[in-house]
mmCIF file of C-alpha atoms in Angstrom:
data_model
loop_
_atom_site.group_PDB
_atom_site.id
_atom_site.type_symbol
_atom_site.label_atom_id
_atom_site.label_comp_id
_atom_site.label_asym_id
_atom_site.label_seq_id
_atom_site.Cartn_x
_atom_site.Cartn_y
_atom_site.Cartn_z
ATOM 1 C CA MET A 1 -17.003 93.335 223.341
ATOM 2 C CA LEU A 2 -18.128 96.251 221.197
ATOM 3 C CA THR A 3 -17.951 99.792 222.585
ATOM 4 C CA ASP A 4 -19.429 102.940 221.088
ATOM 5 C CA GLU A 5 -17.562 106.238 220.843
ATOM 6 C CA PHE A 6 -18.913 107.288 224.234
ATOM 7 C CA GLY A 7 -17.300 104.327 225.965
ATOM 8 C CA ARG A 8 -20.556 102.428 226.447
ATOM 9 C CA GLU A 9 -19.994 98.691 226.167
ATOM 10 C CA VAL A 10 -22.876 96.738 224.631
ATOM 11 C CA THR A 11 -23.554 93.914 227.078
ATOM 12 C CA GLY A 12 -27.235 93.211 226.402
ATOM 13 C CA VAL A 13 -29.788 92.962 223.616
ATOM 14 C CA ARG A 14 -33.549 93.399 223.709
ATOM 15 C CA VAL A 15 -35.241 91.347 220.998
ATOM 16 C CA SER A 16 -38.835 91.990 219.945
ATOM 17 C CA LEU A 17 -40.259 88.701 218.688
ATOM 18 C CA THR A 18 -43.534 90.154 217.379
ATOM 19 C CA ASP A 19 -45.489 93.392 217.288
ATOM 20 C CA ARG A 20 -48.722 91.451 217.820
ATOM 21 C CA CYS A 21 -50.454 91.827 221.156
ATOM 22 C CA ASN A 22 -53.700 90.719 222.779
ATOM 23 C CA PHE A 23 -53.805 93.955 224.817
ATOM 24 C CA ASP A 24 -54.251 97.522 223.593
ATOM 25 C CA CYS A 25 -52.644 99.541 226.395
ATOM 26 C CA VAL A 26 -53.311 103.251 226.108
ATOM 27 C CA TYR A 27 -49.638 104.112 226.663
ATOM 28 C CA CYS A 28 -48.197 101.547 224.224
ATOM 29 C CA HIS A 29 -45.414 102.729 221.945
ATOM 30 C CA ASN A 30 -44.420 99.277 220.599
ATOM 31 C CA GLU A 31 -40.724 99.470 221.459
ATOM 32 C CA GLY A 32 -40.605 103.034 220.147
ATOM 33 C CA LEU A 33 -42.110 102.124 216.764
ATOM 34 C CA GLY A 34 -45.697 103.223 217.441
ATOM 35 C CA ASP A 35 -48.874 101.745 218.889
ATOM 36 C CA THR A 36 -50.161 98.559 217.308
ATOM 37 C CA ARG A 37 -52.625 95.806 217.942
ATOM 38 C CA GLY A 38 -52.334 93.633 214.900
ATOM 39 C CA PRO A 39 -53.769 90.243 214.005
ATOM 40 C CA MET A 40 -53.068 87.427 216.432
ATOM 41 C CA ASP A 41 -51.889 85.024 213.736
ATOM 42 C CA PRO A 42 -48.162 84.719 212.929
ATOM 43 C CA GLN A 43 -46.970 87.325 210.426
ATOM 44 C CA ASP A 44 -44.611 86.911 207.484
ATOM 45 C CA ASP A 45 -42.452 89.858 208.566
ATOM 46 C CA GLU A 46 -41.440 88.283 211.878
ATOM 47 C CA MET A 47 -37.955 86.852 212.236
ATOM 48 C CA SER A 48 -37.974 83.074 212.118
ATOM 49 C CA THR A 49 -36.744 80.910 214.973
ATOM 50 C CA ASP A 50 -33.481 80.317 213.130
ATOM 51 C CA ASP A 51 -33.059 84.054 212.418
ATOM 52 C CA VAL A 52 -33.406 84.937 216.085
ATOM 53 C CA VAL A 53 -30.997 82.213 217.187
ATOM 54 C CA ARG A 54 -28.477 83.140 214.497
ATOM 55 C CA PHE A 55 -28.531 86.757 215.672
ATOM 56 C CA LEU A 56 -28.023 85.700 219.291
ATOM 57 C CA GLU A 57 -25.084 83.488 218.315
ATOM 58 C CA VAL A 58 -23.427 86.484 216.661
ATOM 59 C CA ALA A 59 -24.183 88.734 219.656
ATOM 60 C CA ALA A 60 -22.526 86.106 221.872
ATOM 61 C CA GLU A 61 -19.389 86.396 219.724
ATOM 62 C CA PHE A 62 -19.220 90.026 220.898
ATOM 63 C CA ASP A 63 -19.547 88.993 224.582
ATOM 64 C CA VAL A 64 -23.191 90.043 224.936
ATOM 65 C CA ASP A 65 -24.275 88.240 228.101
ATOM 66 C CA ALA A 66 -27.979 89.088 228.457
ATOM 67 C CA VAL A 67 -31.071 88.979 226.242
ATOM 68 C CA LYS A 68 -34.577 90.183 227.034
ATOM 69 C CA PHE A 69 -37.370 88.939 224.784
ATOM 70 C CA THR A 70 -40.226 91.385 224.254
ATOM 71 C CA GLY A 71 -43.038 92.183 221.848
ATOM 72 C CA GLY A 72 -45.791 93.123 221.375
ATOM 73 C CA GLU A 73 -46.606 90.084 223.433
ATOM 74 C CA PRO A 74 -43.712 87.636 222.949
ATOM 75 C CA MET A 75 -45.715 84.670 224.223
ATOM 76 C CA LEU A 76 -47.840 84.833 221.083
ATOM 77 C CA ARG A 77 -44.805 83.147 219.534
ATOM 78 C CA GLN A 78 -45.386 79.432 219.897
ATOM 79 C CA ASP A 79 -41.665 78.842 219.300
ATOM 80 C CA LEU A 80 -40.640 80.921 222.321
ATOM 81 C CA GLU A 81 -39.546 77.876 224.311
ATOM 82 C CA GLU A 82 -37.407 76.678 221.401
ATOM 83 C CA ILE A 83 -35.808 80.111 220.991
ATOM 84 C CA ILE A 84 -34.940 80.234 224.679
ATOM 85 C CA ARG A 85 -33.618 76.670 224.627
ATOM 86 C CA ARG A 86 -31.323 77.532 221.708
ATOM 87 C CA THR A 87 -30.086 80.809 223.188
ATOM 88 C CA PRO A 88 -26.303 80.703 223.796
ATOM 89 C CA ASP A 89 -25.511 79.398 227.268
ATOM 90 C CA GLN A 90 -23.552 82.520 228.258
ATOM 91 C CA MET A 91 -26.650 84.699 228.024
ATOM 92 C CA GLU A 92 -29.014 85.413 230.896
ATOM 93 C CA VAL A 93 -32.532 85.109 229.461
ATOM 94 C CA SER A 94 -35.405 87.308 230.617
ATOM 95 C CA LEU A 95 -38.884 88.028 229.294
ATOM 96 C CA THR A 96 -41.315 90.936 229.381
ATOM 97 C CA THR A 97 -44.936 89.814 229.038
ATOM 98 C CA ASN A 98 -48.472 90.784 229.951
ATOM 99 C CA GLY A 99 -48.704 87.435 231.746
ATOM 100 C CA THR A 100 -51.870 86.067 230.201
ATOM 101 C CA PHE A 101 -50.123 83.079 228.623
ATOM 102 C CA LEU A 102 -47.898 82.177 231.565
ATOM 103 C CA PRO A 103 -50.426 79.721 233.046
ATOM 104 C CA GLY A 104 -49.587 76.406 231.450
ATOM 105 C CA ARG A 105 -46.308 77.621 229.937
ATOM 106 C CA ALA A 106 -44.276 79.063 232.814
ATOM 107 C CA GLU A 107 -42.716 75.749 233.828
ATOM 108 C CA GLY A 108 -41.801 74.916 230.237
ATOM 109 C CA LEU A 109 -40.168 78.315 229.806
ATOM 110 C CA VAL A 110 -38.105 77.818 232.954
ATOM 111 C CA ASP A 111 -37.113 74.335 231.792
ATOM 112 C CA ALA A 112 -35.998 75.891 228.497
ATOM 113 C CA GLY A 113 -33.743 78.341 230.342
ATOM 114 C CA LEU A 114 -35.820 81.422 231.267
ATOM 115 C CA GLU A 115 -34.304 83.083 234.335
ATOM 116 C CA ARG A 116 -36.320 86.239 234.953
ATOM 117 C CA VAL A 117 -39.700 87.651 233.982
ATOM 118 C CA ASN A 118 -41.331 91.079 234.036
ATOM 119 C CA VAL A 119 -45.135 91.079 234.009
ATOM 120 C CA SER A 120 -47.030 94.234 233.060
ATOM 121 C CA GLN A 121 -49.580 95.079 235.735
ATOM 122 C CA ASP A 122 -50.749 98.665 235.994
ATOM 123 C CA ALA A 123 -53.562 98.318 238.540
ATOM 124 C CA LEU A 124 -54.994 95.997 241.191
ATOM 125 C CA ASP A 125 -58.631 96.660 240.384
ATOM 126 C CA PRO A 126 -60.190 94.850 237.379
ATOM 127 C CA GLU A 127 -62.014 97.939 236.121
ATOM 128 C CA ASP A 128 -58.955 100.170 236.468
ATOM 129 C CA PHE A 129 -56.849 97.505 234.778
ATOM 130 C CA ALA A 130 -59.315 97.231 231.890
ATOM 131 C CA ALA A 131 -59.364 101.002 231.416
ATOM 132 C CA VAL A 132 -55.577 101.084 230.924
ATOM 133 C CA THR A 133 -55.068 97.851 228.974
ATOM 134 C CA LYS A 134 -58.358 97.660 227.046
ATOM 135 C CA SER A 135 -58.435 94.049 228.174
ATOM 136 C CA GLY A 136 -60.626 91.973 230.434
ATOM 137 C CA ALA A 137 -57.766 89.618 231.290
ATOM 138 C CA TYR A 138 -57.110 90.864 234.828
ATOM 139 C CA ASP A 139 -57.686 87.487 236.502
ATOM 140 C CA LYS A 140 -55.555 85.728 233.908
ATOM 141 C CA VAL A 141 -52.677 88.114 234.612
ATOM 142 C CA LEU A 142 -52.865 87.368 238.345
ATOM 143 C CA GLU A 143 -52.901 83.671 237.498
ATOM 144 C CA GLY A 144 -49.858 84.221 235.299
ATOM 145 C CA VAL A 145 -47.935 85.908 238.108
ATOM 146 C CA ASP A 146 -48.725 82.975 240.391
ATOM 147 C CA ALA A 147 -47.623 80.553 237.670
ATOM 148 C CA ALA A 148 -44.299 82.383 237.302
ATOM 149 C CA LEU A 149 -43.668 82.233 241.038
ATOM 150 C CA GLY A 150 -44.745 78.597 241.131
ATOM 151 C CA ALA A 151 -42.275 77.767 238.347
ATOM 152 C CA GLY A 152 -39.445 79.116 240.473
ATOM 153 C CA LEU A 153 -38.922 82.531 238.860
ATOM 154 C CA ASP A 154 -37.773 84.806 241.668
ATOM 155 C CA PRO A 155 -38.127 87.688 241.720
ATOM 156 C CA VAL A 156 -41.086 88.351 239.468
ATOM 157 C CA LYS A 157 -41.064 92.038 238.567
ATOM 158 C CA LEU A 158 -44.357 93.823 238.030
ATOM 159 C CA ASN A 159 -44.014 96.595 235.443
ATOM 160 C CA MET A 160 -46.234 99.617 236.024
ATOM 161 C CA VAL A 161 -46.192 102.647 233.734
ATOM 162 C CA VAL A 162 -46.732 105.767 235.839
ATOM 163 C CA PHE A 163 -48.842 108.470 234.209
ATOM 164 C CA GLU A 164 -52.026 110.411 234.893
ATOM 165 C CA HIS A 165 -54.231 107.308 234.773
ATOM 166 C CA THR A 166 -52.140 105.178 237.153
ATOM 167 C CA ALA A 167 -50.225 107.489 239.505
ATOM 168 C CA GLY A 168 -52.890 107.125 242.195
ATOM 169 C CA TYR A 169 -52.461 103.349 242.204
ATOM 170 C CA VAL A 170 -48.784 103.445 243.247
ATOM 171 C CA PRO A 171 -49.300 103.150 247.044
ATOM 172 C CA GLU A 172 -51.475 100.032 246.777
ATOM 173 C CA MET A 173 -49.046 98.480 244.295
ATOM 174 C CA VAL A 174 -46.216 99.092 246.765
ATOM 175 C CA ASP A 175 -48.248 97.395 249.492
ATOM 176 C CA HIS A 176 -48.980 94.523 247.120
ATOM 177 C CA VAL A 177 -45.327 93.687 246.428
ATOM 178 C CA ALA A 178 -44.394 94.213 250.081
ATOM 179 C CA GLU A 179 -46.998 91.737 251.222
ATOM 180 C CA ASN A 180 -46.342 89.073 248.567
ATOM 181 C CA GLU A 181 -42.986 87.336 248.727
ATOM 182 C CA GLY A 182 -41.150 87.034 245.431
ATOM 183 C CA LEU A 183 -42.642 90.168 243.846
ATOM 184 C CA GLN A 184 -40.874 93.414 243.024
ATOM 185 C CA LEU A 185 -42.292 96.595 241.519
ATOM 186 C CA GLN A 186 -40.733 98.433 238.602
ATOM 187 C CA LEU A 187 -42.246 101.876 238.056
ATOM 188 C CA ILE A 188 -41.640 103.054 234.499
ATOM 189 C CA GLU A 189 -41.739 106.721 233.629
ATOM 190 C CA TYR A 190 -44.302 107.570 230.968
ATOM 191 C CA MET A 191 -42.664 108.651 227.698
ATOM 192 C CA PRO A 192 -44.853 111.343 226.098
ATOM 193 C CA GLU A 193 -42.518 111.830 223.134
ATOM 194 C CA LEU A 194 -43.253 108.249 222.038
ATOM 195 C CA THR A 195 -46.945 108.024 222.867
ATOM 196 C CA GLY A 196 -48.139 111.429 221.693
ATOM 197 C CA LYS A 197 -50.189 112.272 224.788
ATOM 198 C CA PRO A 198 -48.090 114.833 226.715
ATOM 199 C CA GLU A 199 -51.103 115.824 228.823
ATOM 200 C CA TRP A 200 -50.908 112.428 230.547
ATOM 201 C CA ASN A 201 -47.424 113.067 231.855
ATOM 202 C CA ILE A 202 -46.698 113.542 235.567
ATOM 203 C CA ASP A 203 -43.596 114.689 237.418
ATOM 204 C CA ILE A 204 -41.823 111.421 238.247
ATOM 205 C CA GLN A 205 -39.801 113.239 240.914
ATOM 206 C CA ARG A 206 -42.944 113.350 243.033
ATOM 207 C CA VAL A 207 -42.939 109.559 243.063
ATOM 208 C CA HIS A 208 -39.253 109.492 243.999
ATOM 209 C CA ASP A 209 -39.916 111.903 246.849
ATOM 210 C CA TRP A 210 -42.854 109.892 248.180
ATOM 211 C CA LEU A 211 -40.896 106.638 248.080
ATOM 212 C CA ALA A 212 -37.911 108.284 249.774
ATOM 213 C CA GLU A 213 -40.170 109.312 252.659
ATOM 214 C CA GLN A 214 -41.438 105.737 253.043
ATOM 215 C CA ALA A 215 -38.186 103.894 252.408
ATOM 216 C CA ILE A 216 -36.271 101.795 254.912
ATOM 217 C CA GLU A 217 -33.273 101.798 252.582
ATOM 218 C CA ILE A 218 -32.398 103.397 249.238
ATOM 219 C CA GLU A 219 -29.910 102.021 246.730
ATOM 220 C CA HIS A 220 -28.517 103.894 243.756
ATOM 221 C CA ARG A 221 -27.681 101.665 240.795
ATOM 222 C CA GLU A 222 -25.081 102.750 238.272
ATOM 223 C CA MET A 223 -27.024 101.070 235.471
ATOM 224 C CA HIS A 224 -29.205 103.752 233.922
ATOM 225 C CA ASP A 225 -28.797 105.871 237.070
ATOM 226 C CA ARG A 226 -31.676 104.034 238.737
ATOM 227 C CA LYS A 227 -32.849 104.148 242.340
ATOM 228 C CA ARG A 228 -34.265 101.245 244.340
ATOM 229 C CA TYR A 229 -36.427 101.759 247.422
ATOM 230 C CA TRP A 230 -37.185 99.160 250.088
ATOM 231 C CA VAL A 231 -40.582 100.028 251.539
ATOM 232 C CA GLY A 232 -42.639 98.408 254.266
ATOM 233 C CA GLY A 233 -46.240 97.592 253.406
ATOM 234 C CA SER A 234 -49.130 99.181 255.277
ATOM 235 C CA ASP A 235 -49.480 96.044 257.415
ATOM 236 C CA ALA A 236 -45.828 95.990 258.463
ATOM 237 C CA GLU A 237 -45.160 96.389 262.180
ATOM 238 C CA ASP A 238 -42.187 97.919 264.019
ATOM 239 C CA ILE A 239 -41.206 100.070 261.051
ATOM 240 C CA ASP A 240 -38.054 101.312 262.815
ATOM 241 C CA GLU A 241 -36.728 97.763 263.076
ATOM 242 C CA LEU A 242 -37.398 96.669 259.505
ATOM 243 C CA THR A 243 -34.600 95.781 257.099
ATOM 244 C CA PRO A 244 -34.751 95.051 253.348
ATOM 245 C CA ASN A 245 -34.923 91.335 254.200
ATOM 246 C CA SER A 246 -37.768 91.648 256.693
ATOM 247 C CA PRO A 247 -41.161 90.095 255.914
ATOM 248 C CA GLY A 248 -43.579 92.730 254.681
ATOM 249 C CA VAL A 249 -40.891 94.783 252.916
ATOM 250 C CA GLY A 250 -40.985 95.241 249.145
ATOM 251 C CA MET A 251 -38.457 96.510 246.625
ATOM 252 C CA VAL A 252 -39.525 99.281 244.234
ATOM 253 C CA GLU A 253 -37.341 100.499 241.384
ATOM 254 C CA ILE A 254 -37.965 103.536 239.185
ATOM 255 C CA VAL A 255 -36.957 103.566 235.522
ATOM 256 C CA ASP A 256 -36.928 107.237 234.525
ATOM 257 C CA PRO A 257 -35.235 107.897 231.167
ATOM 258 C CA VAL A 258 -37.098 111.041 230.101
ATOM 259 C CA GLU A 259 -34.758 114.054 229.925
ATOM 260 C CA ASN A 260 -32.191 112.024 231.868
ATOM 261 C CA ALA A 261 -28.740 112.327 230.274
ATOM 262 C CA THR A 262 -27.217 110.132 232.976
ATOM 263 C CA PHE A 263 -29.679 107.349 232.159
ATOM 264 C CA CYS A 264 -28.613 107.460 228.507
ATOM 265 C CA ALA A 265 -24.917 107.647 229.388
ATOM 266 C CA ASN A 266 -25.260 104.276 231.134
ATOM 267 C CA CYS A 267 -27.221 102.473 228.394
ATOM 268 C CA HIS A 268 -25.551 99.215 227.356
ATOM 269 C CA ARG A 269 -28.310 97.623 225.282
ATOM 270 C CA VAL A 270 -29.066 97.323 221.572
ATOM 271 C CA ARG A 271 -32.603 96.567 220.389
ATOM 272 C CA VAL A 272 -33.801 94.308 217.602
ATOM 273 C CA THR A 273 -37.202 94.788 215.958
ATOM 274 C CA HIS A 274 -39.421 91.847 215.108
ATOM 275 C CA GLU A 275 -38.609 92.425 211.418
ATOM 276 C CA GLY A 276 -34.882 92.008 211.980
ATOM 277 C CA TYR A 277 -33.676 95.599 212.207
ATOM 278 C CA LEU A 278 -31.083 96.661 214.743
ATOM 279 C CA LYS A 279 -31.906 99.780 216.710
ATOM 280 C CA GLY A 280 -29.345 101.652 218.784
ATOM 281 C CA CYS A 281 -31.875 103.678 220.791
ATOM 282 C CA LEU A 282 -35.467 103.146 221.872
ATOM 283 C CA ASN A 283 -36.408 106.770 221.209
ATOM 284 C CA ARG A 284 -35.088 106.918 217.658
ATOM 285 C CA ASN A 285 -36.441 105.511 214.409
ATOM 286 C CA ASP A 286 -33.826 107.105 212.137
ATOM 287 C CA ASP A 287 -31.109 104.665 213.199
ATOM 288 C CA LEU A 288 -32.698 101.383 212.059
ATOM 289 C CA LYS A 289 -30.108 99.045 210.552
ATOM 290 C CA PRO A 290 -31.251 96.029 208.494
ATOM 291 C CA MET A 291 -29.443 92.729 208.935
ATOM 292 C CA GLY A 292 -29.965 91.750 205.296
ATOM 293 C CA GLU A 293 -30.772 88.115 204.742
ATOM 294 C CA MET A 294 -29.680 87.349 208.311
ATOM 295 C CA THR A 295 -26.470 85.541 207.401
ATOM 296 C CA LYS A 296 -23.844 85.653 210.114
ATOM 297 C CA PRO A 297 -21.460 87.919 208.137
ATOM 298 C CA GLU A 298 -24.335 90.363 207.474
ATOM 299 C CA ILE A 299 -25.382 90.314 211.119
ATOM 300 C CA ARG A 300 -21.809 90.933 212.284
ATOM 301 C CA GLU A 301 -21.404 93.913 209.948
ATOM 302 C CA ALA A 302 -24.762 95.432 210.938
ATOM 303 C CA PHE A 303 -24.091 94.900 214.656
ATOM 304 C CA ARG A 304 -20.713 96.636 214.427
ATOM 305 C CA ASP A 305 -22.259 99.528 212.490
ATOM 306 C CA VAL A 306 -25.174 100.111 214.851
ATOM 307 C CA VAL A 307 -22.888 100.105 217.890
ATOM 308 C CA ALA A 308 -20.422 102.457 216.205
ATOM 309 C CA ASN A 309 -23.230 104.936 215.515
ATOM 310 C CA ARG A 310 -24.931 104.805 218.943
ATOM 311 C CA VAL A 311 -25.155 108.119 220.780
ATOM 312 C CA PRO A 312 -26.849 108.937 224.095
ATOM 313 C CA TYR A 313 -30.310 110.239 223.257
ATOM 314 C CA TYR A 314 -30.353 112.948 225.925
ATOM 315 C CA GLY A 315 -27.097 114.875 226.048
ATOM 316 C CA GLU A 316 -25.983 114.118 222.481
ATOM 317 C CA TYR A 317 -28.841 113.417 220.067
ATOM 318 C CA MET A 318 -31.002 115.836 222.039
ATOM 319 C CA ILE A 319 -29.223 118.801 223.626
ATOM 320 C CA LYS A 320 -30.349 121.724 225.749
ATOM 321 C CA ASN A 321 -30.593 125.135 224.143
ATOM 322 C CA GLY A 322 -30.004 128.475 225.814
ATOM 323 C CA ASP A 323 -33.469 128.351 227.386
ATOM 324 C CA GLY A 324 -32.807 124.954 228.962
ATOM 325 C CA GLU A 325 -35.133 123.165 226.549
ATOM 326 C CA TRP A 326 -34.226 119.925 224.782
ATOM 327 C CA GLU A 327 -33.842 120.244 221.031
ATOM 328 C CA LEU A 328 -32.510 118.085 218.204
ATOM 329 C CA ASN A 329 -28.759 118.139 217.704
ATOM 330 C CA ASP A 330 -28.370 118.409 213.915
ATOM 331 C CA GLU A 331 -24.923 116.803 214.089
ATOM 332 C CA TYR A 332 -26.509 113.405 214.718
ATOM 333 C CA VAL A 333 -29.264 113.480 212.106
ATOM 334 C CA GLY A 334 -28.236 110.836 209.566
ATOM 335 C CA GLU A 335 -29.347 110.253 206.018
ATOM 336 C CA TYR A 336 -32.319 108.138 207.198
ATOM 337 C CA ALA A 337 -33.628 110.744 209.647
ATOM 338 C CA GLU A 338 -37.303 111.586 209.322
ATOM 339 C CA ILE A 339 -37.706 114.933 210.980
#
């Protein structure tokens, strides 16, 4: 297993299979590389099926035990089932998707080896959903969630980015997962430094505080310094007697990396772009490492290099100045930095 100089073991990889997407979400940062809504047809710059599998085989050599496939929209790849089927057996396979292609494919994905799925769903009203995603596919997303549950994926996590447009929808989303068995809610802090709209940001601590007031139980996870809240839905009865396993109780987790040095100190994942570049940190674009022609020796060398050069974004790459503001740490600006 490879470990960076801060003692962070790399146990997982997040592989973008395409930057194409059939949505145009207003908060999209395309895995830190910038907003895009490209053509729907396969592109020449995407890693081939064999390239992806070859990379995963090398990652498995370094004891990586989990892979999450992302995009863009990864289900625009018609070879997704084959990629999952050929993923090394030691790896847990998960998928982040907008859900529109799950109907008709969910069972095949599970048969291929998919174990978990995250479905992006930022609102429960079609008009609100369309305003955020620039898509009229609300009903198809709901159908996709049902298809995932029907295929045996449990839990199905609903990803909701929390910012000015969506913060008011949080209570009804909490009720929704509490009242529907098999669903969990993952609230993702908006990242203004990647999206370029700082005016949309909200104080995520307000959401933590509200959930803490409602929660039956709170769990603190070491991974990324995350908190999980078990909350009873508005229809739940006998609140004082509820437990996390009671009907009508939902689990809500907050992913809040912004200005969170503890989050970065517990990051154990390397990213791969759809073009075949390794990326040690979501927030950075000056640490991209090409894997050459994708031969196994080239992949091994690049993987070792990117892990060796990983640094926590907050606390090392970005440090606080005398005024308590985050600023770039010049020590970690490499030759490829674009400042």
